[in-house]
Amino acid sequence: MSVNKQFILASRPQGMPTAENFTLIETAMPKPAAGQALVRTVYLSVDPYMRGRMNEGKSYVPPYQVGQVITGGTVGVIVESQIVGLQEGDFIAGQWGWQTHALVTAGQARKLDPNQAPISTALGVLGMTGLTAYLGLLDIGQPKEGETVVVSGAAGAVGMIAGQIAKIKGARTVGIAGSDEKAKYLMDELGFDAVINYKKSSDIQAELTEACPAGVDVYFDNVGGVISDSVLKLLNKGARIPVCGQISLYNLEQPDVGPRIQSQLLISSALMKGFIVGDYAPRFPEGLAALAQWLRENKIKYAEHVIEGFENTPKAFLALFSGENLGKQLVKTADM
Amino acid sequence: MSVNKQFILASRPQGMPTAENFTLIETAMPKPAAGQALVRTVYLSVDPYMRGRMNEGKSYVPPYQVGQVITGGTVGVIVESQIVGLQEGDFIAGQWGWQTHALVTAGQARKLDPNQAPISTALGVLGMTGLTAYLGLLDIGQPKEGETVVVSGAAGAVGMIAGQIAKIKGARTVGIAGSDEKAKYLMDELGFDAVINYKKSSDIQAELTEACPAGVDVYFDNVGGVISDSVLKLLNKGARIPVCGQISLYNLEQPDVGPRIQSQLLISSALMKGFIVGDYAPRFPEGLAALAQWLRENKIKYAEHVIEGFENTPKAFLALFSGENLGKQLVKTADM
């Protein structure tokens, strides 16, 4: 194979992205120089936060540039290496993104042991999304035995891990998700105490009140909007709210308007904090060790929604916003 | 004098309170039993938080009951004492509220030393409002040398102390207040770096942006509403927002609707926390000691807006919402 396939940002989406915002291009296969290795992508990650980076303005992280490859979490196998300690056939995780091949330098690659866990987990439960759940829930949410934790976007890659960690900490865990299939999985497989299917609910406030008879102590928020409005009415004194994502808003073309929430925080002496996983970089080793341990002990499980074929990357990304995925949304771009 | 005058809550206000929501009654002068003392009110405090307690629903603290005396911060002089260690002429602070006299028991009274500071300060800078500023700013806001701190309601009893503590901590301090007279006082007397008169501003966003060229690290919020919307657009990474009050909303009859703020918190990894001073009761001695020290060293100043005459108590309370007061709003009900 002599070409590298890449998806570049063709134009900035207005509202909901479409396939036309991305262009598949072919470039010459790069050749590693000293201190570099050529990696073939095996799995690439598509994540809601990427939508924010497609806008011009300030977001979590610097915006993507039109005409540039979309970067993001990726795992792959070394094809040719000029890096000491890395050889053909080794697996690595990195951030080279939506392309079938890339050059990496030593500092940009984390070597994976496929005997410890499937390499795809480096993009999920043992990667960014697992760490996001672990650090946001434990540092900001701080759930305690017997408290009630509500997780929105509970069937997503972050939400399902956050909910399971809340269970490990002894909390009553209530999920909000978008299908009966997801609700069933979260309850039957992951041990959530209650799950509300917001797409079927005629009165989410009433369902939440019923599911949280002792109020809400922690709200791990992935979605924002009217779902959050409902949860915030149930806050207990001293509640904590990690704001992890606001996926319901990312494609809005109108300003996001709703009840201002400061009064709710004031009445409850509640804490709300936005965060991105990068805020906690010094704690990644601790988080990865804890997640790996829980995984080995079967205390947490994970789900992946794998779409085959590099060409389907934009489709996999767009599917995040229709809520098709149960767990981590991945694209498998090559055999191992 | 043989009667005790009291203001009771006659009816719950709908929207802006009026004089008709309060009734002045006369009751028999109480007689202290063993372990009690009779106190004559000298100063009583009227505070914005009292508005919340006039509603039926959940607020910071339990609601006032119709037909009952409005309780709140009060200082007075002992008329007759059956409490060991408390004698006629001693000054105390307590919570007996809007009445000219009251019985207190030993645990309900804090003895004041009028040689240390004027007794009225026990209701302000050396009392609830000073502690509110100290604890909210330092525990949640945590201003650091060179950071920018914005204070709304900056000419109020809490705001002016919060701003001065921010200055002590080395922060650039920007106030938002409602008159040129207040702005001049905050800058000339209290050393604020900039003050915006929101009532005269045609573009508060532009004025704030100009007053905060390095963005906003701490926003001590007393008012809420559109002023807060503007400040939140300027948050720096890792900003902290103590939510102390939302006076702009207390008398709204419509729901408080505006831009949802979670995205702002997310983009900036910002922390917002509601609080009431009672959350920090174990730290009151520390706070009072620090405030008294700064006062002695002339590092903080305070202003009081004293209205004479017990009969004017409701008027003094209502004036809080038209923003007439510079500093702590007090009613002087008797000579010392």
JSON list of N, CA, C and O in Angstrom, two decimals, chain B residues 198-232:
[
{"chain": "B", "resi": 198, "resn": "TYR", "atom": "N", "xyz": [-23.69, 49.83, 36.45]},
{"chain": "B", "resi": 198, "resn": "TYR", "atom": "CA", "xyz": [-24.50, 49.07, 35.48]},
{"chain": "B", "resi": 198, "resn": "TYR", "atom": "C", "xyz": [-25.77, 49.81, 35.11]},
{"chain": "B", "resi": 198, "resn": "TYR", "atom": "O", "xyz": [-26.35, 49.56, 34.05]},
{"chain": "B", "resi": 199, "resn": "LYS", "atom": "N", "xyz": [-26.21, 50.73, 35.96]},
{"chain": "B", "resi": 199, "resn": "LYS", "atom": "CA", "xyz": [-27.46, 51.45, 35.64]},
{"chain": "B", "resi": 199, "resn": "LYS", "atom": "C", "xyz": [-27.23, 52.49, 34.55]},
{"chain": "B", "resi": 199, "resn": "LYS", "atom": "O", "xyz": [-28.16, 52.89, 33.87]},
{"chain": "B", "resi": 200, "resn": "LYS", "atom": "N", "xyz": [-25.99, 52.92, 34.41]},
{"chain": "B", "resi": 200, "resn": "LYS", "atom": "CA", "xyz": [-25.70, 53.95, 33.40]},
{"chain": "B", "resi": 200, "resn": "LYS", "atom": "C", "xyz": [-25.06, 53.36, 32.16]},
{"chain": "B", "resi": 200, "resn": "LYS", "atom": "O", "xyz": [-24.93, 54.04, 31.14]},
{"chain": "B", "resi": 201, "resn": "SER", "atom": "N", "xyz": [-24.66, 52.09, 32.25]},
{"chain": "B", "resi": 201, "resn": "SER", "atom": "CA", "xyz": [-23.90, 51.50, 31.15]},
{"chain": "B", "resi": 201, "resn": "SER", "atom": "C", "xyz": [-24.80, 51.19, 29.97]},
{"chain": "B", "resi": 201, "resn": "SER", "atom": "O", "xyz": [-25.87, 50.60, 30.12]},
{"chain": "B", "resi": 202, "resn": "SER", "atom": "N", "xyz": [-24.34, 51.56, 28.78]},
{"chain": "B", "resi": 202, "resn": "SER", "atom": "CA", "xyz": [-25.12, 51.19, 27.60]},
{"chain": "B", "resi": 202, "resn": "SER", "atom": "C", "xyz": [-24.65, 49.84, 27.06]},
{"chain": "B", "resi": 202, "resn": "SER", "atom": "O", "xyz": [-25.34, 49.21, 26.28]},
{"chain": "B", "resi": 203, "resn": "ASP", "atom": "N", "xyz": [-23.47, 49.40, 27.47]},
{"chain": "B", "resi": 203, "resn": "ASP", "atom": "CA", "xyz": [-22.94, 48.12, 26.99]},
{"chain": "B", "resi": 203, "resn": "ASP", "atom": "C", "xyz": [-22.07, 47.53, 28.08]},
{"chain": "B", "resi": 203, "resn": "ASP", "atom": "O", "xyz": [-20.85, 47.73, 28.10]},
{"chain": "B", "resi": 204, "resn": "ILE", "atom": "N", "xyz": [-22.71, 46.82, 29.00]},
{"chain": "B", "resi": 204, "resn": "ILE", "atom": "CA", "xyz": [-21.97, 46.33, 30.16]},
{"chain": "B", "resi": 204, "resn": "ILE", "atom": "C", "xyz": [-20.91, 45.32, 29.73]},
{"chain": "B", "resi": 204, "resn": "ILE", "atom": "O", "xyz": [-19.84, 45.24, 30.32]},
{"chain": "B", "resi": 205, "resn": "GLN", "atom": "N", "xyz": [-21.19, 44.57, 28.65]},
{"chain": "B", "resi": 205, "resn": "GLN", "atom": "CA", "xyz": [-20.21, 43.59, 28.18]},
{"chain": "B", "resi": 205, "resn": "GLN", "atom": "C", "xyz": [-18.93, 44.29, 27.75]},
{"chain": "B", "resi": 205, "resn": "GLN", "atom": "O", "xyz": [-17.82, 43.87, 28.10]},
{"chain": "B", "resi": 206, "resn": "ALA", "atom": "N", "xyz": [-19.07, 45.36, 27.02]},
{"chain": "B", "resi": 206, "resn": "ALA", "atom": "CA", "xyz": [-17.89, 46.09, 26.54]},
{"chain": "B", "resi": 206, "resn": "ALA", "atom": "C", "xyz": [-17.14, 46.73, 27.71]},
{"chain": "B", "resi": 206, "resn": "ALA", "atom": "O", "xyz": [-15.91, 46.68, 27.77]},
{"chain": "B", "resi": 207, "resn": "GLU", "atom": "N", "xyz": [-17.89, 47.29, 28.65]},
{"chain": "B", "resi": 207, "resn": "GLU", "atom": "CA", "xyz": [-17.23, 47.93, 29.80]},
{"chain": "B", "resi": 207, "resn": "GLU", "atom": "C", "xyz": [-16.49, 46.90, 30.65]},
{"chain": "B", "resi": 207, "resn": "GLU", "atom": "O", "xyz": [-15.40, 47.16, 31.15]},
{"chain": "B", "resi": 208, "resn": "LEU", "atom": "N", "xyz": [-17.11, 45.73, 30.82]},
{"chain": "B", "resi": 208, "resn": "LEU", "atom": "CA", "xyz": [-16.45, 44.68, 31.59]},
{"chain": "B", "resi": 208, "resn": "LEU", "atom": "C", "xyz": [-15.19, 44.19, 30.90]},
{"chain": "B", "resi": 208, "resn": "LEU", "atom": "O", "xyz": [-14.16, 43.96, 31.54]},
{"chain": "B", "resi": 209, "resn": "THR", "atom": "N", "xyz": [-15.30, 44.00, 29.61]},
{"chain": "B", "resi": 209, "resn": "THR", "atom": "CA", "xyz": [-14.14, 43.53, 28.84]},
{"chain": "B", "resi": 209, "resn": "THR", "atom": "C", "xyz": [-12.98, 44.51, 28.98]},
{"chain": "B", "resi": 209, "resn": "THR", "atom": "O", "xyz": [-11.82, 44.11, 29.14]},
{"chain": "B", "resi": 210, "resn": "GLU", "atom": "N", "xyz": [-13.32, 45.78, 28.96]},
{"chain": "B", "resi": 210, "resn": "GLU", "atom": "CA", "xyz": [-12.28, 46.81, 29.10]},
{"chain": "B", "resi": 210, "resn": "GLU", "atom": "C", "xyz": [-11.71, 46.82, 30.52]},
{"chain": "B", "resi": 210, "resn": "GLU", "atom": "O", "xyz": [-10.49, 46.97, 30.71]},
{"chain": "B", "resi": 211, "resn": "ALA", "atom": "N", "xyz": [-12.58, 46.61, 31.50]},
{"chain": "B", "resi": 211, "resn": "ALA", "atom": "CA", "xyz": [-12.12, 46.66, 32.90]},
{"chain": "B", "resi": 211, "resn": "ALA", "atom": "C", "xyz": [-11.35, 45.40, 33.30]},
{"chain": "B", "resi": 211, "resn": "ALA", "atom": "O", "xyz": [-10.66, 45.38, 34.31]},
{"chain": "B", "resi": 212, "resn": "CYS", "atom": "N", "xyz": [-11.50, 44.34, 32.51]},
{"chain": "B", "resi": 212, "resn": "CYS", "atom": "CA", "xyz": [-10.85, 43.06, 32.81]},
{"chain": "B", "resi": 212, "resn": "CYS", "atom": "C", "xyz": [-10.02, 42.61, 31.63]},
{"chain": "B", "resi": 212, "resn": "CYS", "atom": "O", "xyz": [-10.33, 41.59, 30.99]},
{"chain": "B", "resi": 213, "resn": "PRO", "atom": "N", "xyz": [-8.95, 43.34, 31.30]},
{"chain": "B", "resi": 213, "resn": "PRO", "atom": "CA", "xyz": [-8.18, 43.00, 30.09]},
{"chain": "B", "resi": 213, "resn": "PRO", "atom": "C", "xyz": [-7.56, 41.62, 30.15]},
{"chain": "B", "resi": 213, "resn": "PRO", "atom": "O", "xyz": [-7.28, 41.03, 29.11]},
{"chain": "B", "resi": 214, "resn": "ALA", "atom": "N", "xyz": [-7.34, 41.09, 31.34]},
{"chain": "B", "resi": 214, "resn": "ALA", "atom": "CA", "xyz": [-6.76, 39.75, 31.45]},
{"chain": "B", "resi": 214, "resn": "ALA", "atom": "C", "xyz": [-7.82, 38.71, 31.81]},
{"chain": "B", "resi": 214, "resn": "ALA", "atom": "O", "xyz": [-7.50, 37.63, 32.31]},
{"chain": "B", "resi": 215, "resn": "GLY", "atom": "N", "xyz": [-9.10, 39.01, 31.53]},
{"chain": "B", "resi": 215, "resn": "GLY", "atom": "CA", "xyz": [-10.16, 38.05, 31.84]},
{"chain": "B", "resi": 215, "resn": "GLY", "atom": "C", "xyz": [-10.52, 38.06, 33.31]},
{"chain": "B", "resi": 215, "resn": "GLY", "atom": "O", "xyz": [-10.04, 38.90, 34.08]},
{"chain": "B", "resi": 216, "resn": "VAL", "atom": "N", "xyz": [-11.40, 37.12, 33.69]},
{"chain": "B", "resi": 216, "resn": "VAL", "atom": "CA", "xyz": [-11.92, 37.07, 35.06]},
{"chain": "B", "resi": 216, "resn": "VAL", "atom": "C", "xyz": [-11.54, 35.73, 35.70]},
{"chain": "B", "resi": 216, "resn": "VAL", "atom": "O", "xyz": [-11.82, 34.67, 35.15]},
{"chain": "B", "resi": 217, "resn": "ASP", "atom": "N", "xyz": [-10.87, 35.81, 36.83]},
{"chain": "B", "resi": 217, "resn": "ASP", "atom": "CA", "xyz": [-10.47, 34.59, 37.55]},
{"chain": "B", "resi": 217, "resn": "ASP", "atom": "C", "xyz": [-11.45, 34.23, 38.66]},
{"chain": "B", "resi": 217, "resn": "ASP", "atom": "O", "xyz": [-11.65, 33.05, 38.95]},
{"chain": "B", "resi": 218, "resn": "VAL", "atom": "N", "xyz": [-12.01, 35.25, 39.30]},
{"chain": "B", "resi": 218, "resn": "VAL", "atom": "CA", "xyz": [-12.98, 35.03, 40.37]},
{"chain": "B", "resi": 218, "resn": "VAL", "atom": "C", "xyz": [-14.15, 35.97, 40.16]},
{"chain": "B", "resi": 218, "resn": "VAL", "atom": "O", "xyz": [-13.95, 37.17, 39.89]},
{"chain": "B", "resi": 219, "resn": "TYR", "atom": "N", "xyz": [-15.36, 35.43, 40.25]},
{"chain": "B", "resi": 219, "resn": "TYR", "atom": "CA", "xyz": [-16.54, 36.28, 40.18]},
{"chain": "B", "resi": 219, "resn": "TYR", "atom": "C", "xyz": [-17.37, 36.05, 41.44]},
{"chain": "B", "resi": 219, "resn": "TYR", "atom": "O", "xyz": [-17.98, 35.00, 41.59]},
{"chain": "B", "resi": 220, "resn": "PHE", "atom": "N", "xyz": [-17.35, 37.03, 42.31]},
{"chain": "B", "resi": 220, "resn": "PHE", "atom": "CA", "xyz": [-18.13, 36.95, 43.56]},
{"chain": "B", "resi": 220, "resn": "PHE", "atom": "C", "xyz": [-19.50, 37.55, 43.24]},
{"chain": "B", "resi": 220, "resn": "PHE", "atom": "O", "xyz": [-19.65, 38.75, 43.09]},
{"chain": "B", "resi": 221, "resn": "ASP", "atom": "N", "xyz": [-20.50, 36.68, 43.15]},
{"chain": "B", "resi": 221, "resn": "ASP", "atom": "CA", "xyz": [-21.78, 37.08, 42.59]},
{"chain": "B", "resi": 221, "resn": "ASP", "atom": "C", "xyz": [-22.83, 37.30, 43.67]},
{"chain": "B", "resi": 221, "resn": "ASP", "atom": "O", "xyz": [-23.24, 36.36, 44.36]},
{"chain": "B", "resi": 222, "resn": "ASN", "atom": "N", "xyz": [-23.30, 38.54, 43.76]},
{"chain": "B", "resi": 222, "resn": "ASN", "atom": "CA", "xyz": [-24.38, 38.87, 44.69]},
{"chain": "B", "resi": 222, "resn": "ASN", "atom": "C", "xyz": [-25.70, 39.12, 43.98]},
{"chain": "B", "resi": 222, "resn": "ASN", "atom": "O", "xyz": [-26.72, 39.28, 44.66]},
{"chain": "B", "resi": 223, "resn": "VAL", "atom": "N", "xyz": [-25.69, 39.21, 42.65]},
{"chain": "B", "resi": 223, "resn": "VAL", "atom": "CA", "xyz": [-26.89, 39.74, 41.98]},
{"chain": "B", "resi": 223, "resn": "VAL", "atom": "C", "xyz": [-27.54, 38.82, 40.96]},
{"chain": "B", "resi": 223, "resn": "VAL", "atom": "O", "xyz": [-28.75, 38.82, 40.81]},
{"chain": "B", "resi": 224, "resn": "GLY", "atom": "N", "xyz": [-26.76, 38.03, 40.23]},
{"chain": "B", "resi": 224, "resn": "GLY", "atom": "CA", "xyz": [-27.34, 37.16, 39.21]},
{"chain": "B", "resi": 224, "resn": "GLY", "atom": "C", "xyz": [-27.83, 37.92, 37.99]},
{"chain": "B", "resi": 224, "resn": "GLY", "atom": "O", "xyz": [-27.46, 39.07, 37.76]},
{"chain": "B", "resi": 225, "resn": "GLY", "atom": "N", "xyz": [-28.67, 37.25, 37.19]},
{"chain": "B", "resi": 225, "resn": "GLY", "atom": "CA", "xyz": [-29.31, 37.88, 36.04]},
{"chain": "B", "resi": 225, "resn": "GLY", "atom": "C", "xyz": [-28.34, 38.26, 34.94]},
{"chain": "B", "resi": 225, "resn": "GLY", "atom": "O", "xyz": [-27.29, 37.64, 34.76]},
{"chain": "B", "resi": 226, "resn": "VAL", "atom": "N", "xyz": [-28.71, 39.31, 34.20]},
{"chain": "B", "resi": 226, "resn": "VAL", "atom": "CA", "xyz": [-27.95, 39.67, 33.00]},
{"chain": "B", "resi": 226, "resn": "VAL", "atom": "C", "xyz": [-26.53, 40.15, 33.33]},
{"chain": "B", "resi": 226, "resn": "VAL", "atom": "O", "xyz": [-25.63, 40.01, 32.50]},
{"chain": "B", "resi": 227, "resn": "ILE", "atom": "N", "xyz": [-26.35, 40.72, 34.52]},
{"chain": "B", "resi": 227, "resn": "ILE", "atom": "CA", "xyz": [-24.99, 41.13, 34.89]},
{"chain": "B", "resi": 227, "resn": "ILE", "atom": "C", "xyz": [-24.08, 39.90, 34.93]},
{"chain": "B", "resi": 227, "resn": "ILE", "atom": "O", "xyz": [-22.97, 39.89, 34.39]},
{"chain": "B", "resi": 228, "resn": "SER", "atom": "N", "xyz": [-24.58, 38.84, 35.54]},
{"chain": "B", "resi": 228, "resn": "SER", "atom": "CA", "xyz": [-23.78, 37.61, 35.60]},
{"chain": "B", "resi": 228, "resn": "SER", "atom": "C", "xyz": [-23.55, 37.02, 34.21]},
{"chain": "B", "resi": 228, "resn": "SER", "atom": "O", "xyz": [-22.46, 36.52, 33.92]},
{"chain": "B", "resi": 229, "resn": "ASP", "atom": "N", "xyz": [-24.56, 37.08, 33.36]},
{"chain": "B", "resi": 229, "resn": "ASP", "atom": "CA", "xyz": [-24.38, 36.57, 31.99]},
{"chain": "B", "resi": 229, "resn": "ASP", "atom": "C", "xyz": [-23.15, 37.21, 31.36]},
{"chain": "B", "resi": 229, "resn": "ASP", "atom": "O", "xyz": [-22.36, 36.55, 30.67]},
{"chain": "B", "resi": 230, "resn": "SER", "atom": "N", "xyz": [-23.01, 38.52, 31.56]},
{"chain": "B", "resi": 230, "resn": "SER", "atom": "CA", "xyz": [-21.89, 39.24, 30.95]},
{"chain": "B", "resi": 230, "resn": "SER", "atom": "C", "xyz": [-20.56, 38.82, 31.57]},
{"chain": "B", "resi": 230, "resn": "SER", "atom": "O", "xyz": [-19.58, 38.62, 30.85]},
{"chain": "B", "resi": 231, "resn": "VAL", "atom": "N", "xyz": [-20.52, 38.71, 32.88]},
{"chain": "B", "resi": 231, "resn": "VAL", "atom": "CA", "xyz": [-19.25, 38.36, 33.53]},
{"chain": "B", "resi": 231, "resn": "VAL", "atom": "C", "xyz": [-18.81, 36.95, 33.11]},
{"chain": "B", "resi": 231, "resn": "VAL", "atom": "O", "xyz": [-17.62, 36.71, 32.85]},
{"chain": "B", "resi": 232, "resn": "LEU", "atom": "N", "xyz": [-19.77, 36.04, 33.01]},
{"chain": "B", "resi": 232, "resn": "LEU", "atom": "CA", "xyz": [-19.41, 34.64, 32.75]},
{"chain": "B", "resi": 232, "resn": "LEU", "atom": "C", "xyz": [-18.79, 34.45, 31.36]},
{"chain": "B", "resi": 232, "resn": "LEU", "atom": "O", "xyz": [-18.10, 33.46, 31.12]}
]
